């Protein structure tokens, strides 16, 4: 009810200006209403020059009404006109009712501080003191205040002006400081709400991408199984030496399968799963080595500038060099697309890639929900191309989303880049302005000082000589019958003795009956996964080598000790030669 009465803003997030506009309108409407009632009251009392006073009151109300309801006036103009209307109306009131009218004058600097600014309040306070002093000497030179009968008119009015200035200053300063603090509080709250909104949007986007990533991971697993069967059977048919025309068609089947494998691997990268091992790499060195290849992507007329903040000091990160190279290629390719033919014709068409240490206080860490206690490196890919609309930015990292023409892109480049950076413990952010350009900025955690060792410090792993393959069979485990059959055929064709089972339970039974030279097991199986089976096998044969096959990508259950002890990861889909190479590495 009070808000309706005062016409305060309904929006709790309204800025200070909107509050001032509402307060001014409330004061104007209240002045119109109360002024009309006051004018009516004047008609009930015998006042000298009553007609003249009523005409002046009516004229002031008409001016105030015009000022209140004039739609084309800005708040600043409306507020200043209102202040001067009160100011000049006071001159008229002073000439008629003398000292009593000072109450009108007192409201002028207070309203100025409230409706415009503290500086405006000080200006109007100065004008009020000058006006009071001049009008007092002009109209009431013989006024006597209290016991100061011996004081001259100048002394009398000087004392009155000083007291007026004192009281008015306190009220003006109090109002002005209150409004300024309110403005500061509103600004801080707006900043906090904006930061909270950005964090919420980021978390929602991360949850959305995580959900899509989970779906992509499951789809990738099924596709990898299918592609493994297709590639294995195709190679088996090729081994039978069909006619040249059939061989050519089989090669096309293999080529299409390999393209499908590449797409699935990008999906796994988006879902933050990868079989690629991490090692200490120098980010500066990776970018330097990539520069010629990145420069080759540029269209004619465009320039590439590489800026490394401290090229003399290595920027060590725990990552896989090929994945970082893929991220740089994807982001540079995206920047090249932003350089449309019109932009390429411009003399300043340029892509800039910069590497620098990230300031711990950088707001980007909070925006990306990263640990500010860690040290990070920042890589920025900037282009002065056409820019990206906000509606597109919100979907950039969704898999299969692309703004290219059909057939020109898969929509997995930025999605896989996001997955790689996130899997490495970093984050990526995009800022863009249409017609100006874009910045793709990703951050990666720097390697801990204890992780950075020289080659002479690194210990060489010890291995145990395997048993001769002709004495013991290979244990092959996979729940997919077609994959199990084709893999068994490949191994037997190469002369390896094989025991093939379709579940971890059957594998445990086989391990209990005899020793094996090698275990080849799928990771994802009903009941018990491959990692658990490996631990059981090594409890029986501590030195047994293992090939762990997976279509899922990164395997969190695989601890460092297990992975380092004569184990080879074989990603699906694999070709016959991939399987044989893995066996040769272990045997």
GROMACS .gro file of N, CA and C in nm, residues 175-301:
model
  381
  175UNK      N    1   2.116   1.382   0.359
  175UNK     CA    2   2.040   1.327   0.247
  175UNK      C    3   2.132   1.285   0.133
  176UNK      N    4   2.230   1.372   0.102
  176UNK     CA    5   2.322   1.342  -0.008
  176UNK      C    6   2.407   1.220   0.019
  177UNK      N    7   2.462   1.211   0.141
  177UNK     CA    8   2.545   1.095   0.176
  177UNK      C    9   2.461   0.967   0.175
  178UNK      N   10   2.338   0.977   0.225
  178UNK     CA   11   2.250   0.861   0.225
  178UNK      C   12   2.224   0.812   0.083
  179UNK      N   13   2.195   0.906  -0.008
  179UNK     CA   14   2.169   0.869  -0.146
  179UNK      C   15   2.295   0.810  -0.211
  180UNK      N   16   2.411   0.871  -0.183
  180UNK     CA   17   2.536   0.819  -0.241
  180UNK      C   18   2.566   0.678  -0.192
  181UNK      N   19   2.544   0.655  -0.062
  181UNK     CA   20   2.567   0.521  -0.010
  181UNK      C   21   2.467   0.421  -0.068
  182UNK      N   22   2.345   0.468  -0.089
  182UNK     CA   23   2.246   0.382  -0.152
  182UNK      C   24   2.289   0.347  -0.294
  183UNK      N   25   2.342   0.446  -0.364
  183UNK     CA   26   2.389   0.423  -0.501
  183UNK      C   27   2.503   0.322  -0.502
  184UNK      N   28   2.595   0.335  -0.406
  184UNK     CA   29   2.707   0.242  -0.396
  184UNK      C   30   2.657   0.101  -0.363
  185UNK      N   31   2.561   0.094  -0.270
  185UNK     CA   32   2.507  -0.036  -0.233
  185UNK      C   33   2.436  -0.102  -0.351
  186UNK      N   34   2.362  -0.021  -0.428
  186UNK     CA   35   2.295  -0.075  -0.545
  186UNK      C   36   2.395  -0.125  -0.648
  187UNK      N   37   2.504  -0.050  -0.667
  187UNK     CA   38   2.607  -0.091  -0.763
  187UNK      C   39   2.673  -0.221  -0.719
  188UNK      N   40   2.705  -0.231  -0.589
  188UNK     CA   41   2.768  -0.353  -0.539
  188UNK      C   42   2.673  -0.472  -0.549
  189UNK      N   43   2.546  -0.447  -0.519
  189UNK     CA   44   2.450  -0.557  -0.529
  189UNK      C   45   2.433  -0.600  -0.674
  190UNK      N   46   2.432  -0.501  -0.764
  190UNK     CA   47   2.418  -0.535  -0.905
  190UNK      C   48   2.538  -0.617  -0.953
  191UNK      N   49   2.660  -0.579  -0.908
  191UNK     CA   50   2.779  -0.656  -0.945
  191UNK      C   51   2.772  -0.798  -0.890
  192UNK      N   52   2.728  -0.808  -0.763
  192UNK     CA   53   2.718  -0.941  -0.702
  192UNK      C   54   2.614  -1.027  -0.774
  193UNK      N   55   2.501  -0.966  -0.810
  193UNK     CA   56   2.398  -1.040  -0.880
  193UNK      C   57   2.443  -1.080  -1.020
  194UNK      N   58   2.518  -0.990  -1.086
  194UNK     CA   59   2.570  -1.022  -1.219
  194UNK      C   60   2.668  -1.138  -1.211
  195UNK      N   61   2.756  -1.132  -1.109
  195UNK     CA   62   2.852  -1.243  -1.093
  195UNK      C   63   2.778  -1.372  -1.060
  196UNK      N   64   2.677  -1.363  -0.973
  196UNK     CA   65   2.599  -1.483  -0.939
  196UNK      C   66   2.527  -1.537  -1.061
  197UNK      N   67   2.474  -1.445  -1.144
  197UNK     CA   68   2.404  -1.488  -1.265
  197UNK      C   69   2.501  -1.558  -1.361
  198UNK      N   70   2.623  -1.502  -1.375
  198UNK     CA   71   2.722  -1.564  -1.463
  198UNK      C   72   2.761  -1.702  -1.412
  199UNK      N   73   2.780  -1.713  -1.279
  199UNK     CA   74   2.815  -1.843  -1.222
  199UNK      C   75   2.703  -1.944  -1.242
  200UNK      N   76   2.578  -1.898  -1.224
  200UNK     CA   77   2.465  -1.987  -1.243
  200UNK      C   78   2.456  -2.034  -1.387
  201UNK      N   79   2.472  -1.940  -1.480
  201UNK     CA   80   2.469  -1.976  -1.621
  201UNK      C   81   2.582  -2.073  -1.655
  202UNK      N   82   2.700  -2.048  -1.596
  202UNK     CA   83   2.814  -2.136  -1.622
  202UNK      C   84   2.786  -2.276  -1.568
  203UNK      N   85   2.731  -2.284  -1.446
  203UNK     CA   86   2.703  -2.414  -1.388
  203UNK      C   87   2.594  -2.486  -1.468
  204UNK      N   88   2.492  -2.412  -1.513
  204UNK     CA   89   2.388  -2.473  -1.593
  204UNK      C   90   2.444  -2.526  -1.724
  205UNK      N   91   2.534  -2.447  -1.785
  205UNK     CA   92   2.596  -2.491  -1.909
  205UNK      C   93   2.683  -2.614  -1.886
  206UNK      N   94   2.757  -2.615  -1.773
  206UNK     CA   95   2.841  -2.730  -1.742
  206UNK      C   96   2.756  -2.855  -1.718
  207UNK      N   97   2.644  -2.838  -1.647
  207UNK     CA   98   2.556  -2.952  -1.622
  207UNK      C   99   2.496  -3.004  -1.753
  208UNK      N  100   2.461  -2.909  -1.840
  208UNK     CA  101   2.405  -2.948  -1.969
  208UNK      C  102   2.508  -3.024  -2.051
  209UNK      N  103   2.631  -2.971  -2.056
  209UNK     CA  104   2.736  -3.037  -2.131
  209UNK      C  105   2.772  -3.172  -2.070
  210UNK      N  106   2.767  -3.179  -1.936
  210UNK     CA  107   2.797  -3.306  -1.870
  210UNK      C  108   2.693  -3.412  -1.906
  211UNK      N  109   2.566  -3.369  -1.910
  211UNK     CA  110   2.461  -3.464  -1.946
  211UNK      C  111   2.477  -3.511  -2.090
  212UNK      N  112   2.505  -3.416  -2.179
  212UNK     CA  113   2.526  -3.453  -2.319
  212UNK      C  114   2.651  -3.539  -2.332
  213UNK      N  115   2.755  -3.508  -2.251
  213UNK     CA  116   2.877  -3.587  -2.254
  213UNK      C  117   2.855  -3.730  -2.211
  214UNK      N  118   2.771  -3.748  -2.108
  214UNK     CA  119   2.739  -3.884  -2.063
  214UNK      C  120   2.669  -3.962  -2.174
  215UNK      N  121   2.576  -3.893  -2.242
  215UNK     CA  122   2.507  -3.956  -2.354
  215UNK      C  123   2.606  -3.989  -2.466
  216UNK      N  124   2.695  -3.893  -2.496
  216UNK     CA  125   2.793  -3.915  -2.602
  216UNK      C  126   2.885  -4.032  -2.569
  217UNK      N  127   2.922  -4.045  -2.442
  217UNK     CA  128   3.010  -4.154  -2.402
  217UNK      C  129   2.943  -4.289  -2.423
  218UNK      N  130   2.815  -4.298  -2.385
  218UNK     CA  131   2.743  -4.423  -2.405
  218UNK      C  132   2.726  -4.457  -2.552
  219UNK      N  133   2.693  -4.356  -2.633
  219UNK     CA  134   2.679  -4.378  -2.776
  219UNK      C  135   2.813  -4.419  -2.837
  220UNK      N  136   2.921  -4.354  -2.792
  220UNK     CA  137   3.054  -4.386  -2.844
  220UNK      C  138   3.091  -4.531  -2.815
  221UNK      N  139   3.057  -4.579  -2.697
  221UNK     CA  140   3.088  -4.719  -2.662
  221UNK      C  141   3.020  -4.815  -2.758
  222UNK      N  142   2.891  -4.793  -2.783
  222UNK     CA  143   2.819  -4.883  -2.873
  222UNK      C  144   2.872  -4.873  -3.016
  223UNK      N  145   2.900  -4.751  -3.061
  223UNK     CA  146   2.953  -4.733  -3.196
  223UNK      C  147   3.090  -4.798  -3.210
  224UNK      N  148   3.172  -4.786  -3.107
  224UNK     CA  149   3.305  -4.847  -3.115
  224UNK      C  150   3.296  -4.999  -3.128
  225UNK      N  151   3.203  -5.060  -3.056
  225UNK     CA  152   3.184  -5.205  -3.070
  225UNK      C  153   3.142  -5.241  -3.212
  226UNK      N  154   3.049  -5.162  -3.266
  226UNK     CA  155   3.001  -5.188  -3.402
  226UNK      C  156   3.114  -5.170  -3.503
  227UNK      N  157   3.190  -5.062  -3.488
  227UNK     CA  158   3.299  -5.035  -3.581
  227UNK      C  159   3.409  -5.140  -3.570
  228UNK      N  160   3.434  -5.188  -3.449
  228UNK     CA  161   3.534  -5.294  -3.431
  228UNK      C  162   3.494  -5.419  -3.509
  229UNK      N  163   3.368  -5.455  -3.502
  229UNK     CA  164   3.319  -5.572  -3.576
  229UNK      C  165   3.331  -5.550  -3.726
  230UNK      N  166   3.289  -5.431  -3.772
  230UNK     CA  167   3.296  -5.401  -3.916
  230UNK      C  168   3.440  -5.407  -3.966
  231UNK      N  169   3.531  -5.342  -3.893
  231UNK     CA  170   3.670  -5.337  -3.938
  231UNK      C  171   3.735  -5.475  -3.933
  232UNK      N  172   3.707  -5.552  -3.828
  232UNK     CA  173   3.768  -5.685  -3.815
  232UNK      C  174   3.719  -5.779  -3.925
  233UNK      N  175   3.588  -5.780  -3.949
  233UNK     CA  176   3.533  -5.869  -4.052
  233UNK      C  177   3.578  -5.826  -4.191
  234UNK      N  178   3.587  -5.694  -4.212
  234UNK     CA  179   3.633  -5.646  -4.343
  234UNK      C  180   3.776  -5.690  -4.369
  235UNK      N  181   3.860  -5.679  -4.267
  235UNK     CA  182   3.999  -5.723  -4.284
  235UNK      C  183   4.007  -5.874  -4.304
  236UNK      N  184   3.919  -5.947  -4.237
  236UNK     CA  185   3.919  -6.093  -4.254
  236UNK      C  186   3.883  -6.131  -4.397
  237UNK      N  187   3.788  -6.059  -4.455
  237UNK     CA  188   3.752  -6.085  -4.594
  237UNK      C  189   3.867  -6.048  -4.687
  238UNK      N  190   3.934  -5.935  -4.657
  238UNK     CA  191   4.048  -5.894  -4.740
  238UNK      C  192   4.160  -5.997  -4.737
  239UNK      N  193   4.177  -6.063  -4.623
  239UNK     CA  194   4.283  -6.164  -4.611
  239UNK      C  195   4.259  -6.285  -4.701
  240UNK      N  196   4.137  -6.299  -4.751
  240UNK     CA  197   4.106  -6.411  -4.841
  240UNK      C  198   4.137  -6.377  -4.987
  241UNK      N  199   4.195  -6.256  -5.010
  241UNK     CA  200   4.240  -6.213  -5.142
  241UNK      C  201   4.128  -6.218  -5.246
  242UNK      N  202   4.024  -6.136  -5.226
  242UNK     CA  203   3.916  -6.134  -5.325
  242UNK      C  204   3.961  -6.063  -5.453
  243UNK      N  205   3.866  -6.049  -5.546
  243UNK     CA  206   3.895  -5.981  -5.673
  243UNK      C  207   3.933  -5.836  -5.647
  244UNK      N  208   4.011  -5.775  -5.739
  244UNK     CA  209   4.054  -5.636  -5.719
  244UNK      C  210   3.939  -5.539  -5.695
  245UNK      N  211   3.828  -5.556  -5.768
  245UNK     CA  212   3.715  -5.466  -5.749
  245UNK      C  213   3.659  -5.478  -5.607
  246UNK      N  214   3.650  -5.601  -5.559
  246UNK     CA  215   3.600  -5.623  -5.423
  246UNK      C  216   3.697  -5.568  -5.320
  247UNK      N  217   3.827  -5.584  -5.346
  247UNK     CA  218   3.928  -5.530  -5.254
  247UNK      C  219   3.916  -5.379  -5.242
  248UNK      N  220   3.893  -5.313  -5.355
  248UNK     CA  221   3.877  -5.167  -5.354
  248UNK      C  222   3.756  -5.126  -5.271
  249UNK      N  223   3.647  -5.201  -5.284
  249UNK     CA  224   3.527  -5.170  -5.206
  249UNK      C  225   3.550  -5.195  -5.057
  250UNK      N  226   3.624  -5.300  -5.027
  250UNK     CA  227   3.655  -5.328  -4.887
  250UNK      C  228   3.743  -5.218  -4.827
  251UNK      N  229   3.835  -5.167  -4.908
  251UNK     CA  230   3.918  -5.054  -4.861
  251UNK      C  231   3.832  -4.932  -4.831
  252UNK      N  232   3.728  -4.910  -4.912
  252UNK     CA  233   3.638  -4.797  -4.888
  252UNK      C  234   3.559  -4.818  -4.758
  253UNK      N  235   3.523  -4.944  -4.731
  253UNK     CA  236   3.454  -4.974  -4.604
  253UNK      C  237   3.546  -4.942  -4.486
  254UNK      N  238   3.673  -4.982  -4.498
  254UNK     CA  239   3.769  -4.952  -4.391
  254UNK      C  240   3.790  -4.803  -4.376
  255UNK      N  241   3.798  -4.731  -4.488
  255UNK     CA  242   3.817  -4.586  -4.482
  255UNK      C  243   3.698  -4.519  -4.414
  256UNK      N  244   3.576  -4.561  -4.450
  256UNK     CA  245   3.457  -4.504  -4.386
  256UNK      C  246   3.455  -4.537  -4.237
  257UNK      N  247   3.498  -4.657  -4.202
  257UNK     CA  248   3.503  -4.696  -4.060
  257UNK      C  249   3.602  -4.611  -3.983
  258UNK      N  250   3.716  -4.581  -4.045
  258UNK     CA  251   3.816  -4.497  -3.979
  258UNK      C  252   3.764  -4.355  -3.960
  259UNK      N  253   3.687  -4.304  -4.057
  259UNK     CA  254   3.627  -4.171  -4.039
  259UNK      C  255   3.527  -4.174  -3.924
  260UNK      N  256   3.450  -4.282  -3.917
  260UNK     CA  257   3.358  -4.295  -3.804
  260UNK      C  258   3.433  -4.304  -3.672
  261UNK      N  259   3.548  -4.374  -3.672
  261UNK     CA  260   3.629  -4.384  -3.550
  261UNK      C  261   3.678  -4.246  -3.505
  262UNK      N  262   3.718  -4.162  -3.602
  262UNK     CA  263   3.766  -4.028  -3.567
  262UNK      C  264   3.655  -3.945  -3.504
  263UNK      N  265   3.533  -3.957  -3.558
  263UNK     CA  266   3.420  -3.882  -3.501
  263UNK      C  267   3.390  -3.930  -3.359
  264UNK      N  268   3.394  -4.062  -3.340
  264UNK     CA  269   3.367  -4.117  -3.207
  264UNK      C  270   3.472  -4.070  -3.107
  265UNK      N  271   3.598  -4.062  -3.150
  265UNK     CA  272   3.703  -4.016  -3.060
  265UNK      C  273   3.683  -3.869  -3.022
  266UNK      N  274   3.634  -3.790  -3.115
  266UNK     CA  275   3.602  -3.651  -3.081
  266UNK      C  276   3.488  -3.646  -2.981
  267UNK      N  277   3.391  -3.735  -2.996
  267UNK     CA  278   3.283  -3.741  -2.897
  267UNK      C  279   3.337  -3.777  -2.760
  268UNK      N  280   3.433  -3.869  -2.755
  268UNK     CA  281   3.493  -3.907  -2.627
  268UNK      C  282   3.571  -3.791  -2.567
  269UNK      N  283   3.638  -3.713  -2.652
  269UNK     CA  284   3.709  -3.596  -2.601
  269UNK      C  285   3.611  -3.495  -2.544
  270UNK      N  286   3.497  -3.477  -2.611
  270UNK     CA  287   3.396  -3.386  -2.558
  270UNK      C  288   3.347  -3.433  -2.422
  271UNK      N  289   3.330  -3.564  -2.407
  271UNK     CA  290   3.280  -3.617  -2.279
  271UNK      C  291   3.392  -3.632  -2.177
  272UNK      N  292   3.509  -3.570  -2.206
  272UNK     CA  293   3.623  -3.566  -2.114
  272UNK      C  294   3.684  -3.704  -2.091
  273UNK      N  295   3.674  -3.790  -2.189
  273UNK     CA  296   3.734  -3.923  -2.176
  273UNK      C  297   3.833  -3.942  -2.290
  274UNK      N  298   3.952  -3.982  -2.257
  274UNK     CA  299   4.055  -4.002  -2.357
  274UNK      C  300   4.152  -4.109  -2.309
  275UNK      N  301   4.201  -4.186  -2.403
  275UNK     CA  302   4.299  -4.288  -2.369
  275UNK      C  303   4.441  -4.236  -2.380
  276UNK      N  304   4.457  -4.112  -2.424
  276UNK     CA  305   4.591  -4.056  -2.443
  276UNK      C  306   4.656  -4.031  -2.309
  277UNK      N  307   4.781  -4.075  -2.293
  277UNK     CA  308   4.853  -4.055  -2.169
  277UNK      C  309   4.900  -3.913  -2.154
  278UNK      N  310   4.909  -3.869  -2.031
  278UNK     CA  311   4.957  -3.733  -2.003
  278UNK      C  312   5.104  -3.737  -1.964
  279UNK      N  313   5.171  -3.630  -1.993
  279UNK     CA  314   5.310  -3.616  -1.956
  279UNK      C  315   5.340  -3.468  -1.940
  280UNK      N  316   5.456  -3.438  -1.886
  280UNK     CA  317   5.497  -3.298  -1.872
  280UNK      C  318   5.535  -3.243  -2.009
  281UNK      N  319   5.467  -3.138  -2.051
  281UNK     CA  320   5.501  -3.074  -2.178
  281UNK      C  321   5.511  -2.924  -2.156
  282UNK      N  322   5.590  -2.860  -2.240
  282UNK     CA  323   5.608  -2.715  -2.235
  282UNK      C  324   5.507  -2.652  -2.330
  283UNK      N  325   5.409  -2.580  -2.274
  283UNK     CA  326   5.305  -2.519  -2.355
  283UNK      C  327   5.363  -2.421  -2.456
  284UNK      N  328   5.466  -2.346  -2.414
  284UNK     CA  329   5.531  -2.253  -2.506
  284UNK      C  330   5.591  -2.326  -2.625
  285UNK      N  331   5.653  -2.440  -2.598
  285UNK     CA  332   5.716  -2.517  -2.704
  285UNK      C  333   5.613  -2.576  -2.800
  286UNK      N  334   5.500  -2.622  -2.745
  286UNK     CA  335   5.394  -2.677  -2.830
  286UNK      C  336   5.344  -2.570  -2.927
  287UNK      N  337   5.321  -2.450  -2.877
  287UNK     CA  338   5.272  -2.342  -2.963
  287UNK      C  339   5.377  -2.303  -3.067
  288UNK      N  340   5.503  -2.297  -3.027
  288UNK     CA  341   5.609  -2.261  -3.121
  288UNK      C  342   5.619  -2.363  -3.234
  289UNK      N  343   5.610  -2.492  -3.199
  289UNK     CA  344   5.618  -2.596  -3.301
  289UNK      C  345   5.494  -2.596  -3.391
  290UNK      N  346   5.381  -2.555  -3.336
  290UNK     CA  347   5.256  -2.553  -3.413
  290UNK      C  348   5.244  -2.432  -3.504
  291UNK      N  349   5.323  -2.329  -3.480
  291UNK     CA  350   5.305  -2.202  -3.552
  291UNK      C  351   5.306  -2.218  -3.705
  292UNK      N  352   5.402  -2.290  -3.765
  292UNK     CA  353   5.398  -2.303  -3.912
  292UNK      C  354   5.271  -2.370  -3.962
  293UNK      N  355   5.224  -2.472  -3.889
  293UNK     CA  356   5.102  -2.542  -3.930
  293UNK      C  357   4.980  -2.452  -3.916
  294UNK      N  358   4.975  -2.374  -3.808
  294UNK     CA  359   4.864  -2.281  -3.789
  294UNK      C  360   4.866  -2.171  -3.895
  295UNK      N  361   4.985  -2.126  -3.928
  295UNK     CA  362   4.998  -2.020  -4.028
  295UNK      C  363   4.949  -2.067  -4.165
  296UNK      N  364   4.966  -2.198  -4.191
  296UNK     CA  365   4.924  -2.253  -4.319
  296UNK      C  366   4.772  -2.251  -4.335
  297UNK      N  367   4.698  -2.243  -4.224
  297UNK     CA  368   4.551  -2.238  -4.232
  297UNK      C  369   4.499  -2.102  -4.277
  298UNK      N  370   4.581  -1.998  -4.264
  298UNK     CA  371   4.532  -1.862  -4.286
  298UNK      C  372   4.502  -1.837  -4.432
  299UNK      N  373   4.396  -1.763  -4.460
  299UNK     CA  374   4.369  -1.722  -4.598
  299UNK      C  375   4.465  -1.613  -4.641
  300UNK      N  376   4.472  -1.590  -4.770
  300UNK     CA  377   4.561  -1.486  -4.822
  300UNK      C  378   4.521  -1.351  -4.765
  301UNK      N  379   4.620  -1.274  -4.722
  301UNK     CA  380   4.595  -1.140  -4.669
  301UNK      C  381   4.584  -1.135  -4.519
   0.00000   0.00000   0.00000
